[in-house]
mmCIF file of C-alpha atoms in Angstrom:
data_model
loop_
_atom_site.group_PDB
_atom_site.id
_atom_site.type_symbol
_atom_site.label_atom_id
_atom_site.label_comp_id
_atom_site.label_asym_id
_atom_site.label_seq_id
_atom_site.Cartn_x
_atom_site.Cartn_y
_atom_site.Cartn_z
ATOM 1 C CA MET A 1 -8.098 68.344 -54.853
ATOM 2 C CA LEU A 2 -10.876 67.219 -55.932
ATOM 3 C CA ARG A 3 -9.072 63.962 -57.198
ATOM 4 C CA SER A 4 -7.446 63.601 -53.607
ATOM 5 C CA LEU A 5 -10.683 63.571 -52.083
ATOM 6 C CA LEU A 6 -12.732 60.586 -54.930
ATOM 7 C CA PHE A 7 -9.413 58.537 -54.152
ATOM 8 C CA ALA A 8 -9.677 58.809 -50.525
ATOM 9 C CA ALA A 9 -13.427 58.069 -50.186
ATOM 10 C CA ALA A 10 -12.786 55.782 -52.865
ATOM 11 C CA SER A 11 -10.666 53.715 -50.621
ATOM 12 C CA ALA A 12 -12.636 53.780 -47.567
ATOM 13 C CA VAL A 13 -15.156 52.519 -49.506
ATOM 14 C CA VAL A 14 -12.718 49.042 -50.413
ATOM 15 C CA LEU A 15 -11.429 49.088 -46.696
ATOM 16 C CA ALA A 16 -15.056 48.829 -45.542
ATOM 17 C CA ALA A 17 -16.052 46.516 -48.230
ATOM 18 C CA CYS A 18 -12.712 43.918 -47.163
ATOM 19 C CA SER A 19 -13.880 45.071 -43.341
ATOM 20 C CA SER A 20 -17.117 43.277 -43.957
ATOM 21 C CA THR A 21 -16.359 40.323 -46.093
ATOM 22 C CA PRO A 22 -17.615 37.492 -44.053
ATOM 23 C CA SER A 23 -14.980 34.431 -43.556
ATOM 24 C CA PRO A 24 -15.561 31.493 -45.757
ATOM 25 C CA THR A 25 -18.204 28.875 -44.985
ATOM 26 C CA PRO A 26 -16.685 25.518 -44.437
ATOM 27 C CA VAL A 27 -17.768 23.398 -47.501
ATOM 28 C CA PRO A 28 -19.412 20.112 -45.702
ATOM 29 C CA GLY A 29 -16.796 17.230 -46.660
ATOM 30 C CA ALA A 30 -14.294 18.892 -47.254
ATOM 31 C CA ILE A 31 -10.508 17.506 -45.544
ATOM 32 C CA SER A 32 -9.165 19.764 -43.383
ATOM 33 C CA PRO A 33 -5.115 20.140 -43.563
ATOM 34 C CA PRO A 34 -3.521 17.946 -41.314
ATOM 35 C CA GLU A 35 -2.368 19.730 -38.275
ATOM 36 C CA ALA A 36 1.460 19.321 -37.988
ATOM 37 C CA ALA A 37 2.890 16.566 -36.160
ATOM 38 C CA VAL A 38 4.488 16.820 -32.490
ATOM 39 C CA VAL A 39 7.803 15.015 -32.727
ATOM 40 C CA LYS A 40 9.172 14.397 -29.632
ATOM 41 C CA SER A 41 13.044 14.287 -28.873
ATOM 42 C CA SER A 42 14.789 11.327 -27.285
ATOM 43 C CA PHE A 43 14.656 12.578 -23.936
ATOM 44 C CA ASP A 44 10.547 12.895 -23.915
ATOM 45 C CA ARG A 45 10.251 9.480 -25.673
ATOM 46 C CA ALA A 46 12.588 7.592 -22.816
ATOM 47 C CA MET A 47 10.858 9.530 -20.715
ATOM 48 C CA GLY A 48 7.426 8.299 -21.820
ATOM 49 C CA THR A 49 8.632 4.738 -21.938
ATOM 50 C CA VAL A 50 10.156 4.954 -17.952
ATOM 51 C CA GLU A 51 7.219 6.306 -16.491
ATOM 52 C CA GLU A 52 5.106 3.186 -18.020
ATOM 53 C CA LEU A 53 8.003 0.985 -16.983
ATOM 54 C CA VAL A 54 7.610 2.311 -13.417
ATOM 55 C CA ARG A 55 3.569 1.987 -13.611
ATOM 56 C CA ALA A 56 3.716 -1.503 -14.562
ATOM 57 C CA GLY A 57 6.068 -2.365 -11.432
ATOM 58 C CA ASN A 58 9.297 -3.128 -13.333
ATOM 59 C CA THR A 59 12.089 -0.623 -11.795
ATOM 60 C CA PRO A 60 14.566 -2.811 -12.608
ATOM 61 C CA ILE A 61 13.842 -1.882 -16.828
ATOM 62 C CA ALA A 62 13.175 1.632 -15.577
ATOM 63 C CA ILE A 63 16.362 1.722 -14.375
ATOM 64 C CA GLU A 64 18.048 0.180 -16.928
ATOM 65 C CA ARG A 65 16.720 2.457 -19.563
ATOM 66 C CA LEU A 66 17.388 5.087 -17.397
ATOM 67 C CA MET A 67 20.806 4.327 -17.657
ATOM 68 C CA GLN A 68 20.989 4.573 -21.538
ATOM 69 C CA LEU A 69 19.563 7.341 -21.425
ATOM 70 C CA ALA A 70 22.518 9.110 -19.338
ATOM 71 C CA GLY A 71 24.852 7.982 -21.971
ATOM 72 C CA ASP A 72 22.684 9.720 -24.950
ATOM 73 C CA THR A 73 25.313 11.920 -26.213
ATOM 74 C CA SER A 74 22.054 13.823 -27.366
ATOM 75 C CA ILE A 75 20.697 15.224 -24.781
ATOM 76 C CA THR A 76 20.934 18.856 -22.627
ATOM 77 C CA GLU A 77 22.913 18.914 -19.976
ATOM 78 C CA GLU A 78 19.556 19.315 -17.881
ATOM 79 C CA GLU A 79 18.492 16.267 -19.549
ATOM 80 C CA ARG A 80 21.639 14.225 -18.401
ATOM 81 C CA ALA A 81 21.295 15.847 -14.499
ATOM 82 C CA LYS A 82 17.516 15.319 -14.400
ATOM 83 C CA THR A 83 18.046 11.507 -15.728
ATOM 84 C CA LEU A 84 20.277 11.260 -12.831
ATOM 85 C CA VAL A 85 17.813 12.095 -10.272
ATOM 86 C CA LEU A 86 15.510 9.848 -10.902
ATOM 87 C CA LEU A 87 18.187 7.085 -11.228
ATOM 88 C CA GLY A 88 19.033 7.633 -7.510
ATOM 89 C CA ASP A 89 15.121 7.827 -6.756
ATOM 90 C CA TYR A 90 13.882 4.710 -8.714
ATOM 91 C CA SER A 91 17.126 2.849 -7.376
ATOM 92 C CA LEU A 92 15.541 3.451 -3.519
ATOM 93 C CA ALA A 93 12.047 3.586 -4.495
ATOM 94 C CA THR A 94 10.865 -0.460 -4.143
ATOM 95 C CA GLY A 95 11.901 -3.062 -6.680
ATOM 96 C CA GLY A 96 14.811 -0.337 -6.714
ATOM 97 C CA TYR A 97 17.150 -2.412 -4.802
ATOM 98 C CA ASN A 98 20.731 -0.528 -5.525
ATOM 99 C CA ALA A 99 21.148 2.211 -2.119
ATOM 100 C CA GLU A 100 24.810 2.446 -2.893
ATOM 101 C CA GLY A 101 23.946 3.225 -6.841
ATOM 102 C CA ALA A 102 21.507 5.927 -5.566
ATOM 103 C CA VAL A 103 24.166 7.720 -3.577
ATOM 104 C CA GLY A 104 26.059 7.671 -7.004
ATOM 105 C CA TYR A 105 24.020 9.643 -8.723
ATOM 106 C CA TYR A 106 23.145 12.051 -6.588
ATOM 107 C CA GLN A 107 27.095 12.437 -6.244
ATOM 108 C CA GLU A 108 27.626 12.507 -9.750
ATOM 109 C CA VAL A 109 24.879 15.323 -9.987
ATOM 110 C CA LEU A 110 26.278 17.731 -7.153
ATOM 111 C CA ALA A 111 30.269 17.062 -8.914
ATOM 112 C CA ASP A 112 29.465 17.245 -12.543
ATOM 113 C CA HIS A 113 26.420 19.233 -13.170
ATOM 114 C CA ALA A 114 26.516 21.287 -10.185
ATOM 115 C CA SER A 115 24.700 24.444 -12.068
ATOM 116 C CA SER A 116 21.962 22.179 -13.766
ATOM 117 C CA LYS A 117 17.801 22.780 -12.387
ATOM 118 C CA ALA A 118 18.722 19.159 -10.697
ATOM 119 C CA ALA A 119 21.138 20.334 -8.531
ATOM 120 C CA ALA A 120 19.126 21.138 -5.764
ATOM 121 C CA ASP A 121 17.094 18.426 -5.678
ATOM 122 C CA ALA A 122 19.788 15.937 -5.627
ATOM 123 C CA ALA A 123 21.067 17.302 -2.584
ATOM 124 C CA LYS A 124 18.366 17.420 -0.846
ATOM 125 C CA LYS A 125 17.790 13.560 -1.742
ATOM 126 C CA LEU A 126 21.185 12.384 -1.035
ATOM 127 C CA PRO A 127 21.522 12.301 2.452
ATOM 128 C CA VAL A 128 18.385 10.358 2.581
ATOM 129 C CA ALA A 129 20.339 7.853 0.333
ATOM 130 C CA GLN A 130 23.004 7.701 2.714
ATOM 131 C CA THR A 131 20.933 7.180 5.382
ATOM 132 C CA LYS A 132 19.557 4.053 3.894
ATOM 133 C CA VAL A 133 23.906 2.935 2.809
ATOM 134 C CA ALA A 134 24.413 3.293 6.662
ATOM 135 C CA GLU A 135 21.173 1.666 7.575
ATOM 136 C CA TYR A 136 22.269 -1.361 5.458
ATOM 137 C CA LEU A 137 25.575 -1.343 6.804
ATOM 138 C CA ALA A 138 24.694 -1.239 10.251
ATOM 139 C CA THR A 139 22.613 -4.795 9.700
ATOM 140 C CA LEU A 140 25.660 -6.350 8.164
ATOM 141 C CA GLY A 141 28.030 -5.762 11.311
ATOM 142 C CA SER A 142 25.272 -6.697 13.949
ATOM 143 C CA ALA A 143 26.459 -9.357 15.932
ATOM 144 C CA ASN A 144 23.392 -11.239 15.466
ATOM 145 C CA LEU A 145 23.188 -11.053 12.286
ATOM 146 C CA THR A 146 20.918 -13.571 9.895
ATOM 147 C CA ARG A 147 21.645 -15.211 6.595
ATOM 148 C CA THR A 148 18.286 -14.030 5.683
ATOM 149 C CA GLN A 149 19.287 -10.045 6.690
ATOM 150 C CA GLU A 150 22.420 -10.704 5.406
ATOM 151 C CA PHE A 151 21.368 -11.441 2.023
ATOM 152 C CA ASN A 152 18.493 -8.535 2.378
ATOM 153 C CA ALA A 153 20.844 -5.768 3.620
ATOM 154 C CA LEU A 154 23.321 -7.236 0.174
ATOM 155 C CA PHE A 155 20.556 -6.757 -2.062
ATOM 156 C CA GLY A 156 19.311 -3.670 -0.880
ATOM 157 C CA LEU A 157 22.689 -1.857 -1.462
ATOM 158 C CA GLY A 158 22.396 -2.740 -4.586
ATOM 159 C CA ARG A 159 25.325 -5.979 -4.027
ATOM 160 C CA HIS A 160 23.274 -8.551 -5.747
ATOM 161 C CA GLN A 161 25.981 -11.200 -6.876
ATOM 162 C CA ALA A 162 26.856 -11.342 -3.025
ATOM 163 C CA ALA A 163 23.213 -11.507 -2.126
ATOM 164 C CA ILE A 164 22.554 -14.109 -4.741
ATOM 165 C CA ASP A 165 25.789 -15.749 -3.290
ATOM 166 C CA VAL A 166 24.487 -16.413 -0.150
ATOM 167 C CA MET A 167 21.020 -17.118 -1.229
ATOM 168 C CA THR A 168 22.630 -20.299 -2.997
ATOM 169 C CA ALA A 169 25.127 -20.853 -0.205
ATOM 170 C CA TYR A 170 22.452 -21.265 2.639
ATOM 171 C CA ASP A 171 18.983 -22.313 0.481
ATOM 172 C CA LEU A 172 17.475 -19.173 1.297
ATOM 173 C CA MET A 173 14.106 -18.306 0.009
ATOM 174 C CA PRO A 174 13.668 -14.450 -0.175
ATOM 175 C CA ASP A 175 10.262 -12.518 -0.584
ATOM 176 C CA ASN A 176 8.382 -12.082 -3.760
ATOM 177 C CA GLU A 177 9.323 -8.827 -4.384
ATOM 178 C CA ALA A 178 12.889 -9.545 -4.048
ATOM 179 C CA LEU A 179 13.152 -12.814 -6.489
ATOM 180 C CA LEU A 180 10.180 -10.685 -8.886
ATOM 181 C CA ALA A 181 13.771 -8.221 -9.393
ATOM 182 C CA MET A 182 15.893 -10.979 -9.366
ATOM 183 C CA TYR A 183 14.501 -12.495 -12.258
ATOM 184 C CA GLN A 184 13.333 -8.506 -14.237
ATOM 185 C CA ILE A 185 16.724 -7.946 -13.495
ATOM 186 C CA GLY A 186 18.061 -11.300 -15.129
ATOM 187 C CA TYR A 187 18.838 -12.943 -13.000
ATOM 188 C CA LEU A 188 16.080 -15.665 -12.607
ATOM 189 C CA CYS A 189 14.453 -16.777 -16.227
ATOM 190 C CA GLU A 190 11.622 -18.493 -16.672
ATOM 191 C CA ASP A 191 12.725 -21.609 -19.271
ATOM 192 C CA THR A 192 11.766 -25.056 -18.708
ATOM 193 C CA ASN A 193 15.237 -26.405 -20.014
ATOM 194 C CA LEU A 194 16.895 -25.001 -16.978
ATOM 195 C CA THR A 195 18.077 -26.681 -13.331
ATOM 196 C CA GLY A 196 18.354 -26.042 -10.378
ATOM 197 C CA ARG A 197 16.198 -24.870 -7.205
ATOM 198 C CA ALA A 198 12.299 -23.432 -8.527
ATOM 199 C CA TYR A 199 11.424 -20.698 -7.471
ATOM 200 C CA ASP A 200 7.777 -19.377 -7.726
ATOM 201 C CA VAL A 201 6.827 -15.477 -8.655
ATOM 202 C CA THR A 202 3.879 -13.660 -8.157
ATOM 203 C CA ASP A 203 4.029 -10.834 -11.367
ATOM 204 C CA ARG A 204 2.543 -7.612 -10.705
ATOM 205 C CA ASP A 205 -0.735 -8.933 -13.061
ATOM 206 C CA GLY A 206 -1.017 -11.824 -10.939
ATOM 207 C CA THR A 207 0.894 -13.949 -13.187
ATOM 208 C CA VAL A 208 2.494 -17.189 -11.658
ATOM 209 C CA ARG A 209 6.066 -17.773 -12.731
ATOM 210 C CA LYS A 210 8.415 -20.755 -11.889
ATOM 211 C CA VAL A 211 11.733 -19.085 -12.103
ATOM 212 C CA ARG A 212 15.640 -20.777 -12.132
ATOM 213 C CA PHE A 213 18.520 -18.908 -12.175
ATOM 214 C CA CYS A 214 19.353 -18.409 -16.132
ATOM 215 C CA ASP A 215 22.168 -19.953 -17.757
ATOM 216 C CA LEU A 216 24.433 -16.757 -17.637
ATOM 217 C CA GLY A 217 27.427 -18.258 -20.347
ATOM 218 C CA LYS A 218 24.981 -19.180 -23.056
#
């Protein structure tokens, strides 16, 4: 009995000593262990790139990056659905010029990813895109349609080559936004070796570029 009491007392003393032992004081100049690096997924990296492109006003290039991401087999269904919704959003946004494409992206989410969280967002945005397409089609069906209106409607729908055919056939001068989009998409190039009509395009940073239609046969 006495031995048990002595053992219990000794244990209490040891526990008290442990609890009162202060934490080791950091040694000045000592190197702290490195924190574990945060590894971003391919989806997060791509989204970061897309956000930077959109902030810089390079919406067509952001759309191209999202299209690549949508075909990435390593992303989840939810991530793919979110990517498709963003493709629709940016296709309707300033510089996107692809209203029919936006309708297709939202419809794809509803058809192929109906159980995703992004589906509700797509369902809400689809009617807006469909209305925009209907407005462009109504313009094209107008009896008093001008060539500039025809170009703008075709380009806004996403029928870029048809719009360019009208532009070149009637020697039209689109506004800077459309010309900049054509430059970013890759229809117009800044190359002194190119021939044909030159167009002055002011980039987002204020840089004025003299561009011509690219030689796509190269």
